[in-house]
Coordinates of C-alpha atoms and ligand atoms in Angstrom, one line a residue:
M232 CA 0.0 0.0 -0.3
G233 CA 2.8 2.3 1.1
N234 CA 1.8 6.1 1.7
N235 CA -0.8 7.6 -0.3
T236 CA -1.3 10.5 -2.1
N237 CA -3.9 12.5 -1.1
Y238 CA -3.4 11.2 2.7
E239 CA -0.5 10.8 5.3
F240 CA -1.6 7.8 6.6
D241 CA -2.7 4.1 6.0
V242 CA -4.0 3.8 9.6
A243 CA -5.6 5.6 11.8
I244 CA -6.2 3.5 15.0
V245 CA -8.6 5.2 17.4
G246 CA -7.6 3.6 20.6
G247 CA -4.3 2.5 18.7
L248 CA -2.6 2.4 22.4
G249 CA -5.2 -0.2 23.5
H250 CA -4.3 -4.4 24.4
V251 CA -6.1 -4.2 21.1
G252 CA -4.9 -1.7 18.9
L253 CA -1.1 -1.1 19.9
P254 CA -0.3 -4.3 18.7
L255 CA -2.1 -4.4 15.5
G256 CA -0.3 -1.1 15.1
V257 CA 3.2 -1.8 15.5
V258 CA 2.0 -4.8 13.3
F259 CA 0.5 -2.6 10.2
A260 CA 3.4 -0.5 10.4
N261 CA 6.1 -3.8 10.7
K262 CA 4.4 -4.2 6.9
G263 CA 5.7 -0.8 5.6
L264 CA 2.0 0.8 6.9
K265 CA 2.0 4.3 7.9
V266 CA 0.2 4.2 10.5
C267 CA -1.2 6.4 13.4
L268 CA -1.9 5.7 17.1
C269 CA -4.3 8.8 18.2
D270 CA -5.6 8.0 21.8
I271 CA -6.6 9.7 24.7
D272 CA -4.4 8.7 27.3
K273 CA -0.9 10.4 28.1
K274 CA 1.0 8.5 30.1
T275 CA 0.0 5.8 28.1
A276 CA 1.1 7.9 25.5
D277 CA 4.5 8.6 27.0
I278 CA 5.4 5.5 28.0
V279 CA 4.9 3.8 23.6
K280 CA 6.6 7.0 22.5
K281 CA 9.7 5.4 24.6
G282 CA 9.4 1.8 22.5
K283 CA 8.0 0.8 26.0
M284 CA 5.2 -2.1 26.1
P285 CA 2.0 -0.7 28.3
F286 CA 1.1 -4.1 29.0
I287 CA 2.5 -7.3 28.4
E288 CA 2.3 -8.1 25.1
Y289 CA 4.3 -11.0 23.3
G290 CA 7.5 -10.2 20.8
A291 CA 6.0 -6.3 20.3
E292 CA 8.6 -4.8 22.3
P293 CA 11.2 -5.2 19.8
I294 CA 9.0 -4.5 16.5
L295 CA 7.2 -1.0 18.5
K296 CA 11.3 0.7 19.0
K297 CA 11.7 -0.8 15.3
V298 CA 8.1 1.6 13.9
L299 CA 8.9 3.9 15.8
Q300 CA 12.5 4.6 14.5
N301 CA 11.5 4.0 11.0
G302 CA 9.3 6.2 10.8
N303 CA 6.2 4.1 9.9
L304 CA 4.0 4.3 13.2
T305 CA 3.1 7.8 14.9
I306 CA 0.9 8.3 17.9
S307 CA -1.4 11.5 18.5
L308 CA -2.9 12.5 21.0
D309 CA -5.2 14.7 18.7
D310 CA -8.0 13.5 17.1
H311 CA -8.0 15.5 14.0
F312 CA -4.8 13.5 13.4
I313 CA -7.9 10.7 12.2
S314 CA -8.6 13.0 9.3
K315 CA -4.9 12.2 7.8
A316 CA -5.2 8.3 6.9
K317 CA -7.1 6.8 4.3
N318 CA -8.1 3.9 6.5
V319 CA -9.6 4.0 10.0
I320 CA -10.1 1.7 12.8
V321 CA -11.9 2.1 15.8
A322 CA -10.2 0.3 19.0
I323 CA -12.0 1.8 21.7
G324 CA -13.4 -0.6 24.6
T325 CA -16.9 -1.1 24.4
P326 CA -18.0 -2.1 28.2
V327 CA -21.7 -3.6 29.8
D328 CA -23.3 -1.0 32.6
E329 CA -23.6 -1.9 36.3
Y330 CA -26.7 -3.6 34.8
L331 CA -24.8 -5.4 32.6
N332 CA -26.7 -3.8 29.4
P333 CA -23.9 -3.2 26.1
K334 CA -23.4 1.0 26.6
T335 CA -24.0 1.0 23.1
R336 CA -25.3 5.3 23.3
Q337 CA -21.7 5.5 24.4
F338 CA -20.0 4.4 21.9
L339 CA -22.7 6.3 19.2
E340 CA -21.6 8.9 21.6
F341 CA -18.3 8.5 20.1
F342 CA -18.9 8.6 16.6
G343 CA -20.8 11.1 17.2
G344 CA -17.9 13.0 18.9
I345 CA -14.8 11.5 15.7
K346 CA -17.4 12.5 12.8
K347 CA -15.6 16.0 12.7
N348 CA -12.6 14.6 11.8
L349 CA -14.1 11.7 8.8
R350 CA -13.9 12.1 5.9
K351 CA -16.1 10.4 3.2
D352 CA -13.9 8.7 1.1
Q353 CA -11.8 6.5 4.3
L354 CA -13.0 3.8 5.5
I355 CA -14.1 3.4 8.9
V356 CA -13.6 -0.2 10.1
I357 CA -14.5 -1.3 13.5
R358 CA -12.4 -3.8 15.6
S359 CA -14.0 -3.5 18.5
T360 CA -16.9 -6.4 20.1
V361 CA -20.6 -4.7 19.5
Y362 CA -23.5 -5.6 20.2
P363 CA -25.8 -6.8 17.1
H364 CA -26.6 -3.3 15.0
T365 CA -24.3 -1.2 15.7
C366 CA -22.1 -1.0 12.7
K367 CA -25.8 -0.1 11.3
Q368 CA -26.1 2.2 13.4
V369 CA -22.8 4.4 12.6
L370 CA -23.6 4.0 9.0
N371 CA -26.5 5.5 9.9
L372 CA -25.1 8.4 12.0
L373 CA -22.6 9.1 9.5
G374 CA -25.2 8.7 6.6
E375 CA -25.9 7.3 3.5
G376 CA -22.5 6.3 1.4
W377 CA -20.3 6.1 3.5
K378 CA -17.7 3.2 4.2
V379 CA -18.7 1.1 7.1
A380 CA -17.0 -2.6 8.0
Y381 CA -16.7 -4.7 10.8
C382 CA -13.3 -6.5 10.6
P383 CA -13.8 -7.9 14.9
E384 CA -10.4 -9.0 16.7
R385 CA -10.7 -13.0 18.0
I386 CA -6.9 -12.9 19.9
V387 CA -5.7 -14.9 22.4
Q388 CA -4.2 -11.3 25.2
G389 CA -0.5 -11.7 25.2
Y390 CA 0.4 -12.6 22.0
A391 CA -1.8 -10.6 19.3
I392 CA 2.0 -10.5 17.6
K393 CA 1.7 -13.8 17.0
E394 CA -2.1 -14.9 16.1
L395 CA -2.2 -11.7 14.2
K396 CA -0.3 -13.4 11.1
E397 CA -2.1 -17.2 12.3
L398 CA -5.7 -16.1 12.2
P399 CA -8.6 -15.8 9.4
Q400 CA -9.3 -12.6 9.1
I401 CA -13.2 -11.9 9.2
A402 CA -14.2 -9.2 6.9
A403 CA -17.8 -7.6 7.0
G404 CA -19.2 -4.6 5.7
L405 CA -22.1 -2.4 5.0
S406 CA -21.7 -2.5 1.3
D407 CA -19.5 -4.8 -1.7
K408 CA -16.4 -1.8 -1.6
A409 CA -16.9 -1.4 2.6
V410 CA -16.2 -5.2 2.7
E411 CA -13.3 -5.2 -0.5
E412 CA -11.4 -2.3 1.3
A413 CA -11.5 -4.3 3.9
S414 CA -10.1 -7.2 3.0
E415 CA -7.6 -5.5 0.6
L416 CA -5.8 -3.9 4.0
F417 CA -6.6 -7.3 6.5
S418 CA -4.6 -9.7 3.8
K419 CA -1.6 -7.3 4.6
I420 CA -1.5 -8.9 7.7
A421 CA -3.8 -12.2 7.9
P422 CA -3.1 -15.1 6.5
N423 CA -6.5 -15.5 4.5
I424 CA -9.5 -13.8 5.0
I425 CA -13.0 -14.9 5.6
K426 CA -16.0 -12.5 3.9
T427 CA -19.2 -12.6 5.6
A428 CA -22.2 -11.1 5.9
M429 CA -22.3 -7.9 9.0
G430 CA -25.7 -10.0 11.1
E431 CA -22.9 -13.1 10.5
A432 CA -20.0 -11.2 11.6
E433 CA -21.2 -9.2 14.7
L434 CA -22.6 -12.9 15.6
V435 CA -18.9 -14.8 15.2
K436 CA -17.6 -12.8 17.7
L437 CA -20.7 -13.0 20.7
F438 CA -20.2 -16.8 19.5
S439 CA -17.4 -17.8 20.0
N440 CA -16.6 -15.3 23.5
A441 CA -19.8 -16.9 24.7
W442 CA -18.3 -19.8 23.7
R443 CA -15.8 -20.3 25.8
Y444 CA -17.4 -18.3 28.6
I445 CA -19.7 -21.9 29.3
Q446 CA -17.5 -24.7 28.0
F447 CA -15.6 -23.0 31.0
A448 CA -18.5 -22.6 33.4
V449 CA -18.9 -26.5 32.1
A450 CA -14.8 -26.7 33.9
N451 CA -15.8 -24.9 36.5
Q452 CA -19.4 -27.1 37.5
F453 CA -17.4 -30.3 37.1
Y454 CA -15.1 -29.0 39.3
M455 CA -18.0 -28.4 42.4
I456 CA -19.5 -31.5 42.1
A457 CA -15.5 -33.4 42.0
N458 CA -14.7 -31.3 45.0
N459 CA -18.4 -31.8 47.2
F460 CA -17.4 -35.4 46.6
D461 CA -14.2 -35.1 47.4
V462 CA -12.6 -36.2 43.7
D463 CA -9.9 -34.1 42.6
Y464 CA -11.6 -32.7 39.0
E465 CA -7.9 -32.8 37.1
K466 CA -6.8 -36.9 38.1
V467 CA -11.2 -36.4 36.5
R468 CA -10.7 -34.6 33.7
H469 CA -7.0 -36.2 32.7
V470 CA -8.6 -40.1 32.8
M471 CA -11.7 -38.6 30.4
R472 CA -9.0 -37.2 27.7
E473 CA -6.7 -40.0 27.9
G474 CA -7.5 -41.6 24.7
Y475 CA -10.6 -39.8 23.8
E476 CA -10.9 -37.3 21.9
R477 CA -14.3 -37.0 22.1
A478 CA -13.7 -35.6 25.7
H479 CA -10.4 -33.7 24.5
S480 CA -11.7 -30.1 24.5
L481 CA -13.3 -30.1 28.7
P482 CA -11.1 -27.5 30.0
S483 CA -9.1 -27.9 33.5
A484 CA -11.1 -25.8 35.9
G485 CA -10.2 -21.8 36.6
F486 CA -11.2 -18.3 36.8
A487 CA -12.9 -17.5 33.9
A488 CA -12.3 -13.7 34.1
G489 CA -11.0 -10.4 31.9
P490 CA -12.8 -7.4 30.7
C491 CA -14.4 -9.6 27.6
L492 CA -15.7 -13.2 28.0
L493 CA -18.4 -12.5 30.7
K494 CA -19.3 -9.2 28.6
D495 CA -19.6 -10.2 25.7
T496 CA -22.4 -13.2 27.0
M497 CA -24.1 -10.7 28.2
Q498 CA -24.4 -8.4 25.5
L499 CA -25.4 -12.0 23.4
S500 CA -28.6 -12.2 26.1
A501 CA -29.6 -8.3 26.0
F502 CA -29.4 -9.1 22.0
N503 CA -31.6 -11.7 22.8
S504 CA -34.3 -10.1 25.4
N505 CA -32.5 -11.5 28.2
N506 CA -33.3 -15.4 26.5
F507 CA -30.5 -17.0 27.2
L508 CA -30.5 -19.4 29.4
L509 CA -26.9 -21.3 29.5
G510 CA -25.1 -17.7 29.2
H511 CA -27.1 -16.7 32.4
A512 CA -26.2 -20.5 33.9
A513 CA -22.8 -20.1 33.3
M514 CA -21.8 -16.0 35.1
M515 CA -23.7 -17.9 38.4
I516 CA -20.8 -20.7 37.8
N517 CA -17.5 -18.7 36.8
E518 CA -18.6 -16.1 39.2
G519 CA -19.7 -18.2 42.0
L520 CA -16.6 -19.8 42.0
P521 CA -13.9 -17.5 44.2
N522 CA -17.4 -17.7 46.6
F523 CA -17.9 -21.5 46.8
I524 CA -14.0 -22.2 47.4
V525 CA -14.3 -19.6 50.6
D526 CA -17.6 -21.7 51.2
R527 CA -14.8 -24.8 51.8
L528 CA -12.1 -23.0 53.8
R529 CA -14.9 -22.0 55.9
K530 CA -15.9 -25.0 56.8
K531 CA -12.6 -26.4 58.0
Y532 CA -10.9 -23.0 59.3
D533 CA -12.5 -20.2 61.1
L534 CA -11.5 -16.9 58.5
G535 CA -10.9 -15.3 61.5
K536 CA -8.5 -16.8 62.6
T537 CA -6.1 -17.2 59.6
K538 CA -4.4 -15.7 56.7
V539 CA -5.0 -16.6 53.2
G540 CA -2.3 -15.9 50.2
I541 CA -3.0 -15.3 46.5
L542 CA -1.5 -15.9 44.4
G543 CA -1.9 -14.8 41.0
M544 CA -4.4 -11.7 40.6
A545 CA -4.0 -11.2 36.7
F546 CA -7.2 -12.2 34.5
K547 CA -5.1 -15.2 33.4
A548 CA -2.0 -17.0 32.9
D549 CA 1.6 -15.0 32.2
I550 CA 0.2 -11.2 31.4
D551 CA -0.4 -9.0 34.0
D552 CA -3.4 -7.3 32.7
V553 CA -5.8 -7.2 36.3
R554 CA -9.0 -5.8 34.2
D555 CA -12.2 -7.8 35.8
S556 CA -10.3 -11.0 37.5
L557 CA -11.5 -12.7 40.2
S558 CA -8.6 -12.9 42.5
F559 CA -9.9 -9.5 43.3
K560 CA -13.7 -10.7 44.4
L561 CA -11.6 -13.8 45.5
G562 CA -9.5 -11.3 48.0
K563 CA -13.1 -9.2 48.7
I564 CA -14.9 -12.7 50.2
L565 CA -12.6 -14.1 52.5
R566 CA -11.9 -10.6 53.9
F567 CA -15.6 -10.0 54.6
H568 CA -15.3 -13.5 56.5
G569 CA -13.0 -12.2 58.7
A570 CA -9.5 -13.5 57.2
G571 CA -5.2 -11.5 56.4
V572 CA -5.1 -11.5 53.1
Y573 CA -2.2 -11.9 50.6
Y574 CA -2.3 -10.9 47.2
S575 CA 1.0 -12.2 44.8
D576 CA 1.9 -11.0 41.0
E577 CA 4.2 -12.2 38.9
Y578 CA 4.0 -9.6 36.1
S579 CA 1.0 -7.3 36.8
K580 CA 3.6 -3.9 39.7
N581 CA 1.0 -2.9 43.0
P582 CA 3.0 -1.8 45.8
N583 CA 0.2 -3.6 47.7
F584 CA 1.4 -6.7 46.7
V585 CA 4.2 -8.7 48.4
S586 CA 6.0 -12.0 46.9
K587 CA 5.1 -14.8 46.1
E588 CA 7.6 -16.2 49.2
E589 CA 7.3 -13.5 51.1
L590 CA 2.8 -14.6 50.2
I591 CA 3.8 -18.0 51.2
R592 CA 6.0 -17.7 54.5
Q593 CA 2.9 -15.1 55.7
S594 CA -0.2 -17.9 54.7
E595 CA -2.0 -20.9 56.4
V596 CA -4.2 -21.1 53.6
I597 CA -2.9 -20.1 49.8
I598 CA -4.6 -19.9 47.7
V599 CA -3.7 -20.8 42.8
A600 CA -5.3 -18.2 41.7
V601 CA -3.6 -18.1 38.4
P602 CA -1.7 -20.6 36.8
H603 CA 1.4 -18.8 36.6
S604 CA 4.7 -20.5 35.1
A605 CA 6.7 -19.3 37.7
Y606 CA 3.8 -21.2 40.3
K607 CA 4.5 -24.3 38.1
G608 CA 6.7 -26.9 40.0
M609 CA 6.7 -24.1 42.9
K610 CA 7.5 -26.1 46.2
I611 CA 5.3 -24.9 49.4
P612 CA 5.4 -26.1 52.9
N613 CA 4.0 -29.6 54.1
N614 CA 1.7 -27.4 56.9
K615 CA 0.3 -24.8 54.3
E616 CA -2.8 -25.6 53.0
V617 CA -3.1 -25.1 48.9
V618 CA -6.2 -24.9 46.7
D619 CA -4.8 -25.0 43.4
L620 CA -7.2 -25.5 40.6
W621 CA -4.2 -26.2 38.0
N622 CA -2.7 -28.8 40.7
V623 CA 0.7 -26.2 39.6
T624 CA 2.4 -26.2 42.5
K625 CA 4.0 -29.2 44.7
K626 CA 3.9 -30.0 48.0
K627 CA 7.3 -30.1 49.8
K628 CA 8.2 -33.0 51.9
Ligands
NAD81 N1 -8.2 -7.6 25.0 C1 -8.1 -7.9 24.2 O1 -7.9 -9.0 23.6 C2 -9.3 -8.3 23.6 C3 -9.9 -9.0 22.4 C4 -11.2 -9.3 20.9 C5 -11.8 -7.9 21.2 N2 -11.3 -7.3 22.3 C6 -12.8 -5.9 22.3 O2 -11.3 -4.4 21.4 C7 -12.2 -3.0 21.9 C8 -11.6 -2.4 22.9 O3 -10.6 -3.6 24.0 P1 -8.9 -3.3 24.7 O4 -9.0 -4.6 25.0 O5 -7.7 -2.3 24.0 O6 -9.7 -1.9 26.0 P2 -8.4 -0.7 26.2 O7 -9.5 -0.2 27.4 O8 -7.4 -1.9 26.5 O9 -7.9 -0.1 24.6 C9 -9.6 0.8 24.9 C10 -8.4 2.1 24.3 O10 -9.1 3.0 23.6 C11 -8.2 4.6 24.3 N3 -9.4 5.7 24.0 C12 -11.5 5.4 25.1 N4 -11.6 6.7 24.5 C13 -10.7 7.3 23.5 C14 -12.0 8.0 22.8 N5 -12.7 9.2 22.5 N6 -10.5 8.1 21.9 C15 -9.8 7.8 21.1 N7 -9.0 6.6 22.2 C16 -9.9 6.1 22.6 C17 -7.9 3.7 25.7 O11 -6.8 5.4 26.2 C18 -7.3 3.1 25.3 O12 -6.4 3.1 25.1 C19 -13.4 -4.2 23.4 O13 -14.4 -3.8 21.9 C20 -13.3 -5.2 22.9 O14 -14.4 -5.6 23.9 C21 -10.7 -7.1 23.0

C-alpha cells in the first residue's frame, strides 16, 4: 500500500494505545504501512513513545522500537490526526454497564464526537466488539454512502503478534466497497480473509466468546461437583481425555474472567431479550467459583483467625492485565469473612502486593488463582493448605 498521495497515513487506529489497537498498529507498521495511533491516554502515550510496551504483549516491544525508529508509527493525542488516514480503525473499549447492559449509546456518541474528523472516502473499520446492529447505527449516524466495515479481533490477549499472522480475519461491511477495502487492508497482515455478512460477523464474535465462557463454566461446575464428592477434578479430567478424543475439549477449572468473556456473553443475552439461559447459568457458575472456594475453606477454618494468600492477580496466566480479575473478588469475600489476605502476582505491579515467597511464608492457606508459569512446580511446605485448581504446585516433603 505504501504512502498514499492524499493521506499522510495509511491507517489511523482510534484507541490505538489499548490492548487491541497497539499490537495491531505495530504489526501494520512493521509491514511498511504508515500508521497513526490516536488515543486520549497521555500517560500511556509517553510510555509507548519511548518504545516501551505499557502491558505484556509477547514479541511486541522490539517491533515497536523498530517502527518508531523508521518513522512508520506515529502516536497522537490530537483527534484531528484521524482525518489524515486513508483507513480509520476503531478499537476503543465497549463495556457493559453495572446492570450488564451494553453501553451502545456511548459508542455512538463517540462516533458523533469524531465525525468532524472523518471523510467520506475513508474506510471506517470497527474492530471493537459490538452489540449486533451497532455498525448499521454507525452508518445511519454518518449517512448514506460511507464505507463502514466490521473486522472483529479474535486474538488471545498477550499473543497478538503471533496470532495476527496466523488467524483468518473476518471481514464484513455495509457495502461491497467497504468489504473489498477492508479485505485488502487486512490481507497485508492476515493469512486469509473470510468475508461474511454483517449479522454473521457480529454473531461470530459474540458466539465465540460466549462459547468459551460456557465451556469454562462446564469445567467449573464439574470442579465443584467433584470437590463436593472429595474427588480431584483434574484427575478425573485427565482420565476422561486419555485416549478419548471426544472429551479433549474439556478445559481445566479456573477463574473465567477478564474484560471480554462475561461482557460479551451478557451483550448476547441483552440482544436476545435476556433469553440466554446457558449464558446466565455460565455467569452464575463462573462468578460463583470464588464463593465456592471460600465456603469450603470456612468449613475447615475459622477465617477470622486465618491468613490466606492469593497467588496470581491477573485475569489469566502469564499476562499483567488485572481487568475484571476474579482474584480480587476472592480477596473481598475472604476479607468479608475476617481473613487476613495477601496478594501476589508475577507480572502485575502493585505496591500492596507481596512476593510469592513472602506470601507463602505469611499465609496458612494459599490459593493459586492463576497458573502463571512461575508457579509451576513451586514447592509449598506441607503444613500449608493449598487450593490449587490447576495442580501446578507441589507439596514439599
Ligand atoms: N483485550 C482483548 O484481548 C480483546 C480481544 C478481542 C476484542 N476486544 C475488544 O476490543 C475493544 C478494545 O478492548 P481493549 O482490551 O483493547 O481495551 P483497552 O481499554 O485496552 O483499550 C482501549 C483504548 O481506547 C482508548 N480510548 C478510549 N476512548 C477513546 C477516545 N474517545 N478516543 C481515542 N481513544 C480512546 C483508551 O485510552 C485505550 O487506550 C473492546 O471492544 C473489546 O471488547 C478485546
